[in-house]
CSV table of C-alpha atoms in Angstrom, one decimal:
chain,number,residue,atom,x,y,z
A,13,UNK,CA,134.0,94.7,51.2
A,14,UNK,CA,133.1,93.8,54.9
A,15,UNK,CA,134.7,97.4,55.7
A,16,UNK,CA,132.6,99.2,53.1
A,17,UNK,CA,129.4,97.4,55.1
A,18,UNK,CA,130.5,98.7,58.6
A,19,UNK,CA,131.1,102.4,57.1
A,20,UNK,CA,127.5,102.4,55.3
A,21,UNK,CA,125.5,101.0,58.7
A,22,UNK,CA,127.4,102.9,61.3
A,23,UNK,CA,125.4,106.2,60.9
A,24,UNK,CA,122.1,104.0,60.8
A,25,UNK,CA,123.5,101.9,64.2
A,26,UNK,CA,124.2,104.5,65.9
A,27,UNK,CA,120.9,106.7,65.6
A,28,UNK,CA,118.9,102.9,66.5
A,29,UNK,CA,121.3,103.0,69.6
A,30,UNK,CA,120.6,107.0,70.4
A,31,UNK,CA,117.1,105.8,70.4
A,32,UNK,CA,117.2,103.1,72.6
A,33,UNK,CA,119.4,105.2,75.0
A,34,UNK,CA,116.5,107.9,74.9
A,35,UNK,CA,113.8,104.8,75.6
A,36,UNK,CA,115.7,103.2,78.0
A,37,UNK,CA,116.0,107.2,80.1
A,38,UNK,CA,112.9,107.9,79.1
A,39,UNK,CA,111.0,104.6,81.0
A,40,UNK,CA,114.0,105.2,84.3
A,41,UNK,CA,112.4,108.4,84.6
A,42,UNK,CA,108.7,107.3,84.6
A,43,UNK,CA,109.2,103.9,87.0
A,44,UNK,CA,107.7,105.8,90.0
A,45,UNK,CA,104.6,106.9,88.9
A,46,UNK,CA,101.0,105.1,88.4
A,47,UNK,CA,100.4,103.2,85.3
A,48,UNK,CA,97.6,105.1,83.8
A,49,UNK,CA,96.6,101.8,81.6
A,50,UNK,CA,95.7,100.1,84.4
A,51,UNK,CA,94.1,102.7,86.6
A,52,UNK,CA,90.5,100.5,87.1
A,53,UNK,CA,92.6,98.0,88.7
A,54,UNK,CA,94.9,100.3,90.7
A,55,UNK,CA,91.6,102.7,92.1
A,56,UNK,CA,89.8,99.0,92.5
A,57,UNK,CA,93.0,98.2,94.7
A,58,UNK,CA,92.9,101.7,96.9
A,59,UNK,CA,89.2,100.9,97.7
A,60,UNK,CA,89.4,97.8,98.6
A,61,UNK,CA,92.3,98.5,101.3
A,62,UNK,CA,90.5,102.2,102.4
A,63,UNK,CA,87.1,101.7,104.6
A,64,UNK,CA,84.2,103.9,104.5
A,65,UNK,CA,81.3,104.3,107.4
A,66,UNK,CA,78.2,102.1,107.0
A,67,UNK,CA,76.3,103.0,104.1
A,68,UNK,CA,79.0,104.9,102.2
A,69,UNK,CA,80.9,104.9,99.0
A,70,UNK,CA,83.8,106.1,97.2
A,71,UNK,CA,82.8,109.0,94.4
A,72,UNK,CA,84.5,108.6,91.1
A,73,UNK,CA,84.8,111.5,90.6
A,74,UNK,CA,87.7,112.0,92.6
A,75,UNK,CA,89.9,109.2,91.1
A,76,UNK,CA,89.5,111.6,87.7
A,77,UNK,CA,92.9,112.0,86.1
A,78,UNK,CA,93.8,115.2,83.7
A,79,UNK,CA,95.2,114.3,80.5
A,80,UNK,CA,98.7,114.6,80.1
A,81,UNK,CA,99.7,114.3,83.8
A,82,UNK,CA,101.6,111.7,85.5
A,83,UNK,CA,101.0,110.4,89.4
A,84,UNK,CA,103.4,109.2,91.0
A,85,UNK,CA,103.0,106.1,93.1
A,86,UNK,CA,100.5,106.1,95.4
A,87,UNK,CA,98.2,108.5,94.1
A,88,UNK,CA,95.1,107.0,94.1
A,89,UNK,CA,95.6,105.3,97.5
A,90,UNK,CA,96.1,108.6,98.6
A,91,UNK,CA,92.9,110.2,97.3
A,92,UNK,CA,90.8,107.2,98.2
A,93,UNK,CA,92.3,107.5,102.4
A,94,UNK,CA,91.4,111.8,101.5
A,95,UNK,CA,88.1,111.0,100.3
A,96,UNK,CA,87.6,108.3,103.3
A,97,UNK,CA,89.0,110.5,105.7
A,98,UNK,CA,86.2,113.5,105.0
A,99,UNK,CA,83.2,110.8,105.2
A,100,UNK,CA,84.6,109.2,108.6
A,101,UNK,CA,84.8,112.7,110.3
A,102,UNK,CA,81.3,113.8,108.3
A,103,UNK,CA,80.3,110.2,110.6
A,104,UNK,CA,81.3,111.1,113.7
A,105,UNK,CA,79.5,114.8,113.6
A,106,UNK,CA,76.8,113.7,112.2
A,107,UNK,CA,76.7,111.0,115.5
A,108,UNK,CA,77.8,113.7,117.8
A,109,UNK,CA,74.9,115.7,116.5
A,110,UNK,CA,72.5,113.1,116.6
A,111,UNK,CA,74.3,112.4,120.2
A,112,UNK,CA,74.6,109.0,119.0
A,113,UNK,CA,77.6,107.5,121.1
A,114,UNK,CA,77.9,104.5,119.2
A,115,UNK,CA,78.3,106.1,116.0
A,116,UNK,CA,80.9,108.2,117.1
A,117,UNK,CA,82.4,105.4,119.2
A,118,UNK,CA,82.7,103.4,115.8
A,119,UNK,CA,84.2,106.5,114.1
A,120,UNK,CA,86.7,107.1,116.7
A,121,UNK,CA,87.6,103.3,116.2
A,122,UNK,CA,88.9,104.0,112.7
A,123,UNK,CA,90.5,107.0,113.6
A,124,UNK,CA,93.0,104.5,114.9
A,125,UNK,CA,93.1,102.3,112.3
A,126,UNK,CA,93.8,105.9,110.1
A,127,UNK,CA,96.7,106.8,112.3
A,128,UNK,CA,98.6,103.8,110.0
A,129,UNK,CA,97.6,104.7,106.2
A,130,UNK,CA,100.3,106.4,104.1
A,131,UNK,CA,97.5,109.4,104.2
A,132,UNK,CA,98.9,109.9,108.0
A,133,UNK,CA,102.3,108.3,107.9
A,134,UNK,CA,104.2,109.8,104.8
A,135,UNK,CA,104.8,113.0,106.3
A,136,UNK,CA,104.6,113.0,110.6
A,137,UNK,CA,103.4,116.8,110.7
A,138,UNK,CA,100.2,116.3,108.3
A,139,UNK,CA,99.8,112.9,110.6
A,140,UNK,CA,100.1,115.2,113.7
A,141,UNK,CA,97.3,117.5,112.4
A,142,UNK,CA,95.1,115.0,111.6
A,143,UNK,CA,95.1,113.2,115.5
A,144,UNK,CA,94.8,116.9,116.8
A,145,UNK,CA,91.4,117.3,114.9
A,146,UNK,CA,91.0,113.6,116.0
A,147,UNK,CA,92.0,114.0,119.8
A,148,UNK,CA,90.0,117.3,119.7
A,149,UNK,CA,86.6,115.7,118.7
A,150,UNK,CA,87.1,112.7,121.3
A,151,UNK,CA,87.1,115.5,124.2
A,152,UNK,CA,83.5,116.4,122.6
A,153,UNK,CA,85.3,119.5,120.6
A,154,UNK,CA,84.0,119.2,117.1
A,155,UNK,CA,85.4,122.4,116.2
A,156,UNK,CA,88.2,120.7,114.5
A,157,UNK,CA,86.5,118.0,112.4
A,158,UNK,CA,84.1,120.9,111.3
A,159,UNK,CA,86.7,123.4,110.1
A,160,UNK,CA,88.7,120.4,108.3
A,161,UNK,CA,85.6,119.8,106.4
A,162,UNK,CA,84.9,123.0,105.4
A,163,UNK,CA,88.6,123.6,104.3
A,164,UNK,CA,88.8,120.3,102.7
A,165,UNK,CA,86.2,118.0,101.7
A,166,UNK,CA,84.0,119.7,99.1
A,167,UNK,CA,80.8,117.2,98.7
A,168,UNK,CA,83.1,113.9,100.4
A,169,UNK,CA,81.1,113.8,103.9
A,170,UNK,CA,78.6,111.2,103.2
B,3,UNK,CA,102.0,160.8,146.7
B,4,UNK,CA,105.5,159.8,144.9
B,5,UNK,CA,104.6,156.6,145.2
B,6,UNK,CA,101.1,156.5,143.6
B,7,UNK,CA,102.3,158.6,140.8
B,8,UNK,CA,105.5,156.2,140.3
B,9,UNK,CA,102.4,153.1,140.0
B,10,UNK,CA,100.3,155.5,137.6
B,11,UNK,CA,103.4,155.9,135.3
B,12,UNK,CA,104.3,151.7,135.3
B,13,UNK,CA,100.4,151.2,134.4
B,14,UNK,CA,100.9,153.5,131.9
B,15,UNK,CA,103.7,152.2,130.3
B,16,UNK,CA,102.2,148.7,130.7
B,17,UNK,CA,98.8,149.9,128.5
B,18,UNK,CA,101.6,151.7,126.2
B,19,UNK,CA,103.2,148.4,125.4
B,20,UNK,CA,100.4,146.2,125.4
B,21,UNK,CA,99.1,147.2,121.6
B,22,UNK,CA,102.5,146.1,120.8
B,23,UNK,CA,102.9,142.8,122.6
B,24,UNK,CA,99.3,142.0,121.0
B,25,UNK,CA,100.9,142.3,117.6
B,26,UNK,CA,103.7,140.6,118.3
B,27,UNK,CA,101.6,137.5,119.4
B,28,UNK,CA,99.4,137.9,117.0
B,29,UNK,CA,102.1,137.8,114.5
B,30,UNK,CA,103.6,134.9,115.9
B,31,UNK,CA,100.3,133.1,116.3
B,32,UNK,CA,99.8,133.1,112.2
B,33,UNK,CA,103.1,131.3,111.4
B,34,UNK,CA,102.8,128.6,114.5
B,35,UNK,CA,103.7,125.2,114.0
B,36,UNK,CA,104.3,126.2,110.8
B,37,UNK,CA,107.1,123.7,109.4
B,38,UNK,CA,109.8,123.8,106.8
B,39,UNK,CA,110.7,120.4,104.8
B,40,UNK,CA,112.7,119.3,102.2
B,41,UNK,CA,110.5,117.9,99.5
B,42,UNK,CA,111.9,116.0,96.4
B,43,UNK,CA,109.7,114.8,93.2
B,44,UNK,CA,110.2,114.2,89.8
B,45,UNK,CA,109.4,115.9,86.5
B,46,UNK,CA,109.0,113.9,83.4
B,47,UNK,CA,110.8,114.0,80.3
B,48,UNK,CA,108.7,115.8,77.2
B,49,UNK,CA,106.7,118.0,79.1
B,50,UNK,CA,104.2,116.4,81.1
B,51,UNK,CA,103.3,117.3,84.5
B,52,UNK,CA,103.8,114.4,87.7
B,53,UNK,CA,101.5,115.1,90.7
B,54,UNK,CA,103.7,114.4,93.8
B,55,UNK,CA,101.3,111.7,95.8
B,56,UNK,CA,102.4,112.9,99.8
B,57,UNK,CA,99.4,115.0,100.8
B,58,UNK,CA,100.3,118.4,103.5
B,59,UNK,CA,98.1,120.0,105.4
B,60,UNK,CA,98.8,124.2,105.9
B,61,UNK,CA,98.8,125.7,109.4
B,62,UNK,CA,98.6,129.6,108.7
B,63,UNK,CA,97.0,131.1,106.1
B,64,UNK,CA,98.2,132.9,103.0
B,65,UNK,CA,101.1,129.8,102.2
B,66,UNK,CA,102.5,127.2,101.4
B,67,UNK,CA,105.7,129.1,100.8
B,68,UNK,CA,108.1,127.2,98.7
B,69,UNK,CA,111.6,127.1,97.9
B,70,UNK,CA,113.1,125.4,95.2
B,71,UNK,CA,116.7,124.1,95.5
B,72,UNK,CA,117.0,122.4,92.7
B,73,UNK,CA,115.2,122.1,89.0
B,74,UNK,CA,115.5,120.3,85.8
B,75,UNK,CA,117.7,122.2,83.5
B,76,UNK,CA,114.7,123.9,81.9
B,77,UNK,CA,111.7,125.9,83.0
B,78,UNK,CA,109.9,124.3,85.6
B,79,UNK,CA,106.4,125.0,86.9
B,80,UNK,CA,104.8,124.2,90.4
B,81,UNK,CA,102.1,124.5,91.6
B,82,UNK,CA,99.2,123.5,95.1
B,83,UNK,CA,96.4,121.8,93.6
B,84,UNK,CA,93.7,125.0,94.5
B,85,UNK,CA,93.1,125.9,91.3
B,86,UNK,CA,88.8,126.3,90.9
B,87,UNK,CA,88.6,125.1,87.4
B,88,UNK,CA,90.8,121.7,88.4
B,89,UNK,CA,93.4,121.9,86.3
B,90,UNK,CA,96.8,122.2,88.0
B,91,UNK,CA,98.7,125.0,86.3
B,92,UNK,CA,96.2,128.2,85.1
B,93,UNK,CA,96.6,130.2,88.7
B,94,UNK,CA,98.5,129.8,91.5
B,95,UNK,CA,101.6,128.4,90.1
B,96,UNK,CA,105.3,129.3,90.6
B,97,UNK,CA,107.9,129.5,87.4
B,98,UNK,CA,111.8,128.2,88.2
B,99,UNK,CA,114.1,129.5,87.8
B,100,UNK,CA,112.8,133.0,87.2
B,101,UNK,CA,111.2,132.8,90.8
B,102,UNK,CA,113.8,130.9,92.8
B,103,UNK,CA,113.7,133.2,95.6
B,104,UNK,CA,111.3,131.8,98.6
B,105,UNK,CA,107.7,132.3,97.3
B,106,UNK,CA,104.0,131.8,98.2
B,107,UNK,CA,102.5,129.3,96.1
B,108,UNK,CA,98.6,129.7,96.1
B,109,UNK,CA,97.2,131.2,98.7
B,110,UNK,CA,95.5,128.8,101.4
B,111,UNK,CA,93.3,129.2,104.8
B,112,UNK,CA,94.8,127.4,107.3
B,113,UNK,CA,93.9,123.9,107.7
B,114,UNK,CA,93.8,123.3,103.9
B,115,UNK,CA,95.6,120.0,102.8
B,116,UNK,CA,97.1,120.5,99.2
B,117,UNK,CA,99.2,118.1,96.8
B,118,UNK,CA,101.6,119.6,94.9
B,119,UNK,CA,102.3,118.9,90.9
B,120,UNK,CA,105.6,120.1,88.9
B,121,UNK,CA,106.3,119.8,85.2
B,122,UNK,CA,108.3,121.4,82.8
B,123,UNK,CA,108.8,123.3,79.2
B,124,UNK,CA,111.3,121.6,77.2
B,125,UNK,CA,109.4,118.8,75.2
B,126,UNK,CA,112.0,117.5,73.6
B,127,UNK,CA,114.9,118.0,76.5
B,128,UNK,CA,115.6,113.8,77.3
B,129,UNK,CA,118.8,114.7,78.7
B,130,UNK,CA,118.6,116.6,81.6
B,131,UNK,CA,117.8,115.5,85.3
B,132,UNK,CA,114.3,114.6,85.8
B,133,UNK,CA,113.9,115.8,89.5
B,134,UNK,CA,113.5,118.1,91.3
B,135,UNK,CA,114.0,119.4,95.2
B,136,UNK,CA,112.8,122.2,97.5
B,137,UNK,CA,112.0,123.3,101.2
B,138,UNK,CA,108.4,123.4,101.8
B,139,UNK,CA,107.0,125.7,104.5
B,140,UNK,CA,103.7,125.0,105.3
């Protein structure tokens, strides 16, 4: 009798335990990217820790995500230090154009602090290019800071 | 005499070979600094695409080349995110395996920084690996 049990739930236990195999491979596979549900919170988070120049602000806009597509961890960190990066160069040229030394002094300033976000750090070369455009503009070249914007930055300079 | 003639003929052959050296240098010029990594990200499972987060930067114009080394069983897609209309894979994308060779994927100025995004076909494929690696020149 007990037999005749086992032989009629096996097919049943097996397919529940196929499924929970696929669950279980499915969620491994996802662990490294951002939790979409709780994007508010995790773009809140990536301003809070990114600073902008005095009378800037982040635009939404850029923390859009498509449907259907995953980020992997530190995404949104990642576009708030891009989007931060563009206005604190759009700073210090528009100080070096107003020949405002403080402006550009303050600018220069978190240039250094930059130097340590994952934006910089993640891969040395991209890091490297960055302090060129950086070390460029501090010998009054603002060649540098002016093609990066052009290349990169869209409507992010203010 | 001989000897003026034999410094006409060297400044000859110097203006003779300069056009060349020029394109030499300016050849080289285009590609330096350029540098190749190995870049690894994953692919989920059921078709969506994952936006690999590191942020690169090109320094010659016409790249990033890539090379993939390795893909998910199934047809992958990657692709620079360059594309005007915002979405990652309409233009500018490269198909593995089909394209495995080394290829050019958009087609950048120099200077521009780019993320990368892969994903795959097979909806329903759980089973194989969900990575993927490749050497990225840029």
């Amino acid at each position: 009798m007990q037999g005749s049990w086992r032989r009629r739930w096996r097919p049943v236990i097996a397919i529940l335990s196929l499924t929970t195999l696929v669950i279980i491979a499915g969620c491994a596979a996802s662990g490294d990217v951002e939790d979409l549900s709780n994007a508010t919170s995790l773009i809140a988070s990536a301003e809070s820790r990114t600073p902008l120049p005095p009378g800037s602000h982040f635009d939404a806009s850029g923390f859009v995500t498509q449907s259907g597509v995953s980020y992997q961890s530190g995404w949104f960190l990642s576009v708030a230090e891009s989007e931060a990066q563009c206005k604190w160069y759009g700073y210090w040229l528009q100080g070096f154009n107003a020949d405002d030394t403080t402006q550009m002094d303050a600018a220069q300033a978190t240039f250094k602090l930059m130097d340590s976000w994952p934006l910089y750090t993640d891969d040395p070369q991209t890091g490297q290019y960055f302090d060129s455009l950086e070390q460029k503009a501090e010998l009054g070249d603002p060649t540098g800071l002016q093609q990066f914007i052009s290349a990169n930055c869209g409507g992010f300079t203010n | 005499m001989a000897s003026k003639l034999g410094r006409l003929g060297t400044k000859l052959r110097l203006l003779m070979i300069a056009p060349i050296i020029g394109v030499v240098l300016l050849a080289t010029a285009g590609s330096a600094g350029a540098a190749t990594t190995s870049v690894a990200g994953n692919v989920s499972n059921g078709g969506g695409a994952v936006v690999y987060s590191t942020e690169r930067c090109t320094t010659f114009t016409g790249g990033p080349d890539m090379q993939i080394t390795s893909w998910p069983g199934s047809t992958m897609y990657i692709a620079p995110n360059i594309d005007d209309n915002g979405s990652w894979f309409t233009e500018n994308y490269v198909t593995y395996p089909q394209n495995s060779g080394k290829k050019a994927f958009g087609d950048l100025v120099a200077g521009t920084c780019f993320h990368i995004a892969a994903h795959r076909d097979a909806t329903w494929d759980f089973w194989d690996t969900s990575t993927w690696g490749g050497n990225l020149t840029y």
